Short mmCIF file of C-alpha atoms and ligand atoms in Angstrom, two decimals:
data_model
loop_
_atom_site.label_atom_id
_atom_site.label_comp_id
_atom_site.label_asym_id
_atom_site.label_seq_id
_atom_site.Cartn_x
_atom_site.Cartn_y
_atom_site.Cartn_z
CA MET A 11 0.00 0.00 0.00
CA SER A 12 1.41 3.38 -0.96
CA PHE A 13 1.64 6.46 1.20
CA GLU A 14 -1.20 8.14 -0.69
CA GLU A 15 -3.44 5.13 -0.22
CA LEU A 16 -2.64 5.00 3.44
CA LYS A 17 -3.46 8.68 3.77
CA GLN A 18 -6.75 8.21 1.98
CA LEU A 19 -7.65 5.24 4.08
CA ILE A 20 -7.17 7.24 7.26
CA GLN A 21 -9.02 10.24 5.84
CA GLU A 22 -12.02 8.14 4.92
CA SER A 23 -12.53 7.15 8.52
CA PHE A 24 -11.18 10.23 10.28
CA SER A 25 -11.66 13.28 8.11
CA GLU A 26 -10.12 15.73 10.57
CA ALA A 27 -7.28 13.63 11.86
CA ILE A 28 -4.45 14.46 9.45
CA VAL A 29 -3.05 17.94 10.01
CA ALA A 30 -0.05 17.83 7.72
CA GLU A 31 2.26 15.46 5.92
CA ASP A 32 5.97 15.22 5.29
CA GLU A 33 6.94 13.32 2.17
CA LEU A 34 10.63 13.98 2.72
CA ALA A 35 10.75 12.10 5.99
CA THR A 36 11.89 8.50 6.05
CA PRO A 37 9.49 6.77 6.26
CA LYS A 38 6.97 9.31 4.99
CA ALA A 39 5.19 11.01 7.84
CA LEU A 40 1.67 12.06 8.68
CA LEU A 41 1.11 14.68 11.33
CA VAL A 42 -2.10 13.83 13.15
CA SER A 43 -3.97 15.90 15.65
CA LYS A 44 -3.38 15.13 19.29
CA ASP A 45 -6.99 14.17 19.98
CA SER A 46 -7.27 11.61 17.20
CA LEU A 47 -3.90 9.96 17.81
CA HIS A 48 -5.21 6.97 19.69
CA GLU A 49 -8.06 6.19 17.29
CA VAL A 50 -5.80 6.51 14.26
CA CYS A 51 -3.22 4.22 15.82
CA ASP A 52 -5.84 1.71 16.82
CA PHE A 53 -7.31 1.86 13.32
CA LEU A 54 -3.92 1.26 11.70
CA TYR A 55 -3.28 -1.60 14.07
CA THR A 56 -6.59 -3.43 13.62
CA ASN A 57 -7.46 -2.68 9.99
CA ASP A 58 -6.75 -5.80 7.93
CA LYS A 59 -5.48 -3.74 4.99
CA THR A 60 -2.71 -2.17 7.04
CA TYR A 61 -2.18 -4.28 10.13
CA PHE A 62 0.65 -2.21 11.60
CA ASP A 63 1.54 -4.78 14.20
CA SER A 64 4.92 -3.39 15.13
CA LEU A 65 5.87 -0.08 16.69
CA SER A 66 9.51 -0.08 15.66
CA CYS A 67 10.45 3.07 17.48
CA MET A 68 9.00 6.02 19.28
CA THR A 69 10.96 9.23 19.63
CA ALA A 70 10.22 12.46 21.44
CA ILE A 71 11.78 15.66 20.15
CA ASP A 72 11.92 19.03 21.81
CA ASN A 73 11.60 21.80 19.20
CA GLY A 74 12.92 24.46 21.52
CA VAL A 75 11.63 27.47 23.38
CA GLU A 76 11.04 29.59 20.27
CA LYS A 77 8.73 27.14 18.53
CA SER A 78 7.38 26.14 21.90
CA THR A 79 6.37 22.66 20.79
CA VAL A 80 7.48 19.13 21.39
CA GLU A 81 6.72 16.35 18.98
CA ILE A 82 6.57 12.60 19.07
CA ALA A 83 7.34 10.38 16.09
CA TYR A 84 5.87 6.88 16.01
CA ASN A 85 7.60 4.62 13.51
CA LEU A 86 5.17 1.93 12.48
CA TYR A 87 5.86 -1.21 10.53
CA SER A 88 3.47 -3.78 9.20
CA ILE A 89 5.16 -7.16 9.14
CA PRO A 90 2.67 -9.00 6.85
CA PHE A 91 2.45 -6.18 4.26
CA ASP A 92 5.98 -4.81 4.63
CA ILE A 93 4.92 -1.15 4.83
CA HIS A 94 6.43 1.63 6.88
CA LEU A 95 4.73 4.75 8.14
CA MET A 96 5.62 7.52 10.52
CA ILE A 97 2.92 9.14 12.61
CA LYS A 98 3.70 12.39 14.33
CA VAL A 99 1.94 14.51 16.91
CA GLU A 100 2.84 18.00 17.98
CA LEU A 101 2.22 19.06 21.55
CA ASP A 102 2.37 22.24 23.53
CA ARG A 103 5.79 22.62 25.13
CA ASP A 104 4.55 23.69 28.54
CA ASN A 105 2.92 20.72 30.15
CA PRO A 106 2.89 18.43 27.11
CA SER A 107 0.52 15.51 27.46
CA VAL A 108 -0.94 12.97 25.09
CA VAL A 109 -2.77 9.71 25.38
CA SER A 110 -0.68 6.58 25.75
CA VAL A 111 -0.65 3.97 22.99
CA SER A 112 0.84 1.30 25.23
CA ASP A 113 -2.48 -0.55 25.22
CA ILE A 114 -2.08 -1.02 21.45
CA TRP A 115 1.64 -1.77 21.29
CA ARG A 116 3.33 -3.01 24.46
CA THR A 117 6.57 -1.59 23.04
CA ALA A 118 5.24 1.86 23.72
CA ASP A 119 5.26 1.25 27.47
CA TRP A 120 9.01 1.70 27.95
CA HIS A 121 9.37 4.14 25.06
CA GLU A 122 6.82 6.41 26.64
CA ARG A 123 8.57 6.16 29.96
CA GLU A 124 11.75 7.25 28.22
CA ALA A 125 9.99 10.19 26.59
CA PHE A 126 8.63 11.13 30.00
CA ASP A 127 12.03 10.76 31.62
CA LEU A 128 14.09 12.74 29.13
CA VAL A 129 11.64 15.20 27.54
CA GLY A 130 8.97 15.42 30.20
CA ILE A 131 5.95 14.42 28.17
CA HIS A 132 3.04 13.12 30.19
CA PHE A 133 1.18 10.09 28.83
CA ASN A 134 -2.40 9.72 29.98
CA ASN A 135 -3.61 6.20 30.76
CA HIS A 136 -0.07 4.87 30.90
CA PRO A 137 0.01 1.90 33.31
CA ASP A 138 3.26 2.81 35.03
CA LEU A 139 4.64 6.22 34.15
CA ARG A 140 7.95 6.41 36.03
CA ARG A 141 11.41 7.49 34.98
CA ILE A 142 13.20 4.69 33.21
CA LEU A 143 16.83 5.75 32.82
CA LEU A 144 17.51 8.42 35.38
CA PRO A 145 17.07 7.89 39.11
CA ASP A 146 13.60 8.59 40.47
CA ASP A 147 14.69 11.64 42.40
CA TRP A 148 16.38 13.37 39.45
CA GLU A 149 15.33 16.94 38.76
CA GLY A 150 14.30 18.09 35.29
CA HIS A 151 14.21 16.46 31.87
CA PRO A 152 17.65 16.46 30.24
CA LEU A 153 16.72 16.36 26.56
CA ARG A 154 14.83 19.64 26.77
CA ARG A 155 16.84 22.30 25.05
CA ASP A 156 16.79 24.71 27.96
CA TYR A 157 17.80 22.03 30.47
CA VAL A 158 20.34 23.02 33.10
CA GLU A 159 21.68 20.23 35.23
CA GLN A 160 21.08 20.36 38.91
CA GLU A 161 23.87 21.63 41.16
CA ARG A 162 24.26 18.51 43.26
CA TYR A 163 22.88 14.99 43.27
CA HIS A 164 22.96 13.13 46.58
CA ASP A 165 25.42 15.70 47.83
CA VAL A 166 27.87 15.13 44.96
CA LYS A 167 28.65 17.96 42.59
CA VAL A 168 27.22 17.30 39.13
CA LYS A 169 29.41 19.64 37.04
CA TYR A 170 33.02 18.71 36.29
CA MET B 2 60.35 -20.55 45.67
CA SER B 3 61.63 -17.70 43.55
CA LYS B 4 64.50 -15.51 44.58
CA GLU B 5 62.18 -12.57 45.02
CA GLN B 6 59.88 -14.46 47.31
CA GLN B 7 62.85 -15.56 49.37
CA GLU B 8 63.84 -11.97 49.73
CA ILE B 9 60.37 -10.99 50.81
CA LEU B 10 60.08 -13.77 53.30
CA GLY B 11 63.55 -13.30 54.69
CA LEU B 12 66.01 -16.10 55.11
CA LYS B 13 65.27 -19.71 54.60
CA THR B 14 67.14 -21.66 57.21
CA GLY B 15 67.09 -24.88 55.29
CA GLU B 16 66.82 -28.16 57.10
CA GLY B 17 63.99 -27.55 59.53
CA GLY B 18 61.82 -25.90 56.87
CA ILE B 19 61.49 -22.77 58.97
CA ILE B 20 61.21 -19.37 57.41
CA ILE B 21 61.92 -16.30 59.41
CA SER B 22 60.29 -13.07 58.37
CA LYS B 23 58.73 -9.93 59.69
CA LEU B 24 55.01 -10.37 60.28
CA ASP B 25 54.32 -7.21 58.34
CA ASP B 26 56.16 -8.60 55.33
CA LEU B 27 54.36 -11.89 55.55
CA LEU B 28 50.96 -10.24 55.75
CA ASN B 29 51.75 -7.87 52.92
CA TRP B 30 53.07 -10.69 50.80
CA ALA B 31 49.91 -12.70 51.37
CA ARG B 32 47.74 -9.72 50.58
CA LEU B 33 49.48 -8.56 47.46
CA SER B 34 49.64 -12.06 46.04
CA SER B 35 45.93 -12.68 46.20
CA LEU B 36 44.20 -9.52 45.11
CA TRP B 37 40.67 -10.62 44.42
CA PRO B 38 38.57 -8.02 42.63
CA VAL B 39 34.78 -7.75 42.73
CA GLY B 40 33.73 -8.84 39.29
CA PHE B 41 31.58 -6.14 37.80
CA GLY B 42 31.93 -3.88 34.81
CA LEU B 43 30.27 -0.59 34.01
CA ALA B 44 30.96 0.21 30.37
CA CYS B 45 33.39 -0.31 27.50
CA CYS B 46 36.35 -0.47 29.91
CA ALA B 47 34.91 -3.66 31.36
CA ILE B 48 35.58 -5.36 28.02
CA GLU B 49 39.28 -4.68 28.46
CA PHE B 50 39.06 -5.90 32.03
CA MET B 51 37.52 -9.12 30.74
CA SER B 52 40.23 -9.59 28.17
CA THR B 53 42.86 -8.96 30.85
CA ALA B 54 41.45 -11.96 32.65
CA SER B 55 41.52 -14.03 29.45
CA SER B 56 44.25 -16.53 28.68
CA ALA B 57 46.17 -14.10 26.47
CA TYR B 58 46.94 -11.78 29.38
CA ASP B 59 46.31 -14.21 32.20
CA LEU B 60 45.62 -12.00 35.19
CA ASP B 61 45.51 -15.21 37.19
CA ARG B 62 49.29 -15.38 37.35
CA PHE B 63 49.28 -12.42 39.74
CA GLY B 64 46.77 -14.17 41.97
CA VAL B 65 43.98 -11.97 40.68
CA ILE B 66 40.74 -13.91 40.57
CA PRO B 67 37.46 -12.04 40.09
CA ARG B 68 34.96 -12.81 42.85
CA ASN B 69 31.23 -12.51 42.58
CA SER B 70 30.64 -11.12 46.02
CA PRO B 71 32.08 -7.95 47.54
CA ARG B 72 32.35 -9.87 50.83
CA GLN B 73 35.08 -12.05 49.35
CA ALA B 74 36.89 -9.30 47.51
CA ASP B 75 39.95 -7.22 48.36
CA VAL B 76 39.95 -4.78 45.51
CA MET B 77 37.30 -3.07 43.47
CA ILE B 78 38.01 -2.25 39.84
CA VAL B 79 35.76 0.57 38.75
CA SER B 80 35.92 -0.24 35.07
CA GLY B 81 33.94 2.30 33.16
CA THR B 82 31.45 5.13 33.27
CA VAL B 83 29.97 5.73 36.70
CA THR B 84 26.56 7.32 36.31
CA PHE B 85 24.97 9.06 39.25
CA LYS B 86 22.43 6.28 39.43
CA MET B 87 25.23 3.72 39.60
CA ALA B 88 27.32 5.76 42.03
CA ASP B 89 24.95 4.90 44.88
CA ARG B 90 25.40 1.21 44.07
CA VAL B 91 29.18 1.55 43.82
CA ILE B 92 29.24 3.08 47.28
CA ARG B 93 27.07 0.27 48.59
CA LEU B 94 29.35 -2.39 47.09
CA TYR B 95 32.42 -0.65 48.47
CA GLU B 96 30.91 -0.54 51.93
CA GLN B 97 30.13 -4.26 51.74
CA MET B 98 33.77 -5.16 51.17
CA ALA B 99 35.78 -6.24 54.19
CA ASP B 100 38.89 -4.32 55.19
CA PRO B 101 41.62 -4.05 53.99
CA LYS B 102 40.17 -2.93 50.69
CA TYR B 103 41.56 -1.15 47.69
CA VAL B 104 40.11 0.58 44.66
CA ILE B 105 41.52 0.72 41.14
CA SER B 106 39.88 3.35 39.00
CA MET B 107 40.12 2.09 35.44
CA GLY B 108 39.82 4.42 32.45
CA SER B 109 39.14 8.10 31.93
CA CYS B 110 35.47 7.81 32.83
CA ALA B 111 36.11 6.50 36.30
CA ASN B 112 39.09 8.84 36.72
CA CYS B 113 37.43 12.10 35.79
CA GLY B 114 34.27 11.61 33.72
CA GLY B 115 36.15 10.89 30.49
CA PRO B 116 34.35 11.92 27.30
CA TYR B 117 31.33 12.88 29.39
CA TRP B 118 33.12 15.48 31.45
CA GLU B 119 31.36 18.43 29.86
CA HIS B 120 27.93 17.36 28.62
CA GLY B 121 27.37 14.18 30.60
CA TYR B 122 24.77 15.44 33.03
CA HIS B 123 24.30 11.88 34.26
CA VAL B 124 27.96 10.96 34.77
CA LEU B 125 29.89 11.22 37.99
CA LYS B 126 33.03 13.23 37.18
CA GLY B 127 35.47 10.86 38.81
CA VAL B 128 34.68 7.96 41.11
CA ASP B 129 37.03 9.47 43.70
CA ARG B 130 34.24 11.90 44.50
CA VAL B 131 32.42 9.11 46.29
CA ILE B 132 34.98 6.46 47.28
CA PRO B 133 38.75 6.61 47.98
CA VAL B 134 40.88 5.49 45.02
CA ASP B 135 44.30 3.86 45.36
CA VAL B 136 45.42 3.53 41.75
CA TYR B 137 44.29 5.39 38.64
CA VAL B 138 44.76 3.65 35.32
CA PRO B 139 44.59 6.16 32.45
CA GLY B 140 43.25 5.37 29.00
CA CYS B 141 40.01 5.22 27.07
CA PRO B 142 39.98 2.28 27.43
CA PRO B 143 43.30 1.31 29.01
CA ARG B 144 44.94 -1.68 27.37
CA PRO B 145 45.11 -4.89 29.40
CA GLU B 146 48.81 -4.22 29.95
CA ALA B 147 47.88 -0.92 31.56
CA LEU B 148 45.46 -2.61 33.93
CA ILE B 149 48.11 -5.14 34.84
CA GLY B 150 50.40 -2.17 35.42
CA GLY B 151 47.78 -0.81 37.78
CA PHE B 152 47.79 -4.05 39.73
CA LEU B 153 51.58 -3.96 39.95
CA LYS B 154 51.41 -0.41 41.27
CA LEU B 155 48.88 -1.50 43.84
CA GLN B 156 51.15 -4.36 44.86
CA GLU B 157 53.95 -1.85 45.30
CA LYS B 158 51.74 0.20 47.53
CA ILE B 159 50.70 -2.77 49.64
CA ARG B 160 54.32 -3.89 49.99
CA THR B 161 55.14 -0.76 51.98
CA GLU B 162 52.11 -0.92 54.24
CA SER B 163 52.18 -1.84 57.87
CA VAL B 164 49.21 -3.02 59.83
CA LEU B 165 51.22 -3.45 62.98
CA ALA B 166 52.93 -0.08 63.19
CA PRO B 167 51.33 1.93 65.97
CA LYS B 168 50.37 4.75 63.66
CA ALA B 169 47.60 6.13 65.82
CA LEU B 170 49.98 6.33 68.75
CA GLU B 171 52.61 8.03 66.62
CA LYS B 172 50.07 10.57 65.52
CA LEU B 173 49.05 11.18 69.07
CA MET B 174 52.66 11.65 70.16
CA LYS B 175 53.19 14.23 67.44
CA LYS B 176 50.33 16.39 68.70
CA ASP B 177 51.36 19.22 70.95
CA VAL B 178 50.45 18.41 74.49
CA VAL B 179 48.54 21.34 75.86
S1 LIG C 201 37.08 5.52 29.64
FE1 LIG C 201 36.52 5.26 27.47
S2 LIG C 201 36.52 3.05 27.18
FE2 LIG C 201 36.41 3.39 29.38
S3 LIG C 201 34.25 3.40 29.91
FE3 LIG C 201 34.84 5.50 29.49
S4 LIG C 201 34.37 5.83 27.34
FE4 LIG C 201 34.42 3.62 27.68
#
């Protein structure tokens, strides 16, 4: 199934869902609205024409203070049909939150925890949203562009 | 018995099979000949540590046998990047080791933060910020020869130690009596 067909398929069921597209991305990307993310994902997962059964990767990106957005890229792969697709959502940078897709792909569980840990995105309905890499009592989210490391951690100086 | 060992242990009297030595020397000799490290690795440096223990470099010949419990270990090799999360565990392991205990800091990361010194928000900039270090082995990663060199340095250090010398008393005597 081609990118255009995929786009049409989604648009037929969710007319408002697709906000923008990026044909230059690899794989080609669809920007969907935050509110329709879960239904679109669920649709792509269950539909027998697409059957995106694998969430290969999920990445959170901070676009910086000026743009004031963060985005998440979901890299989907359908094993039976051998098709790739990237789904993106853009969120507000202050207090970013989006619904979790970990009930669709278990892979998302840890990926979302990582996005929470490093970029500070909150995932609603996530079963266990804790930090995954940094210690629980760490302050701040290091992959935000305006991150400044804390002075001391457990009484040890953090800077060199 | 090698000539060196004879020197360490003092004179061999021959017939009776009696060796006369200073107790300090005997203890030090025993200690430096069986340096058992806690077997754990933290990053890329641990790979070199592993290959040092392999047959090509044969760390065994110095009496160095990695142990799986800090309770049975004499020396801790901090081989690799110590993150802040790991630092708490390193301290815990160090505290679980029985005295006398020694620490070899292996590689730039453990020495001073290594490649993460500037932007590694999560990396402890030198393991000596949390536990005392006896020998620093430089390199990123240090070659097995360098680690062996570190062990030899540590042996040198242990050779000059004295558990029996009344150091506390000496210190006390040096203080001005008011
Ligand atoms: S010093 Fe170099 S080789 Fe050793 S753990 Fe650090 S980065 Fe890896």
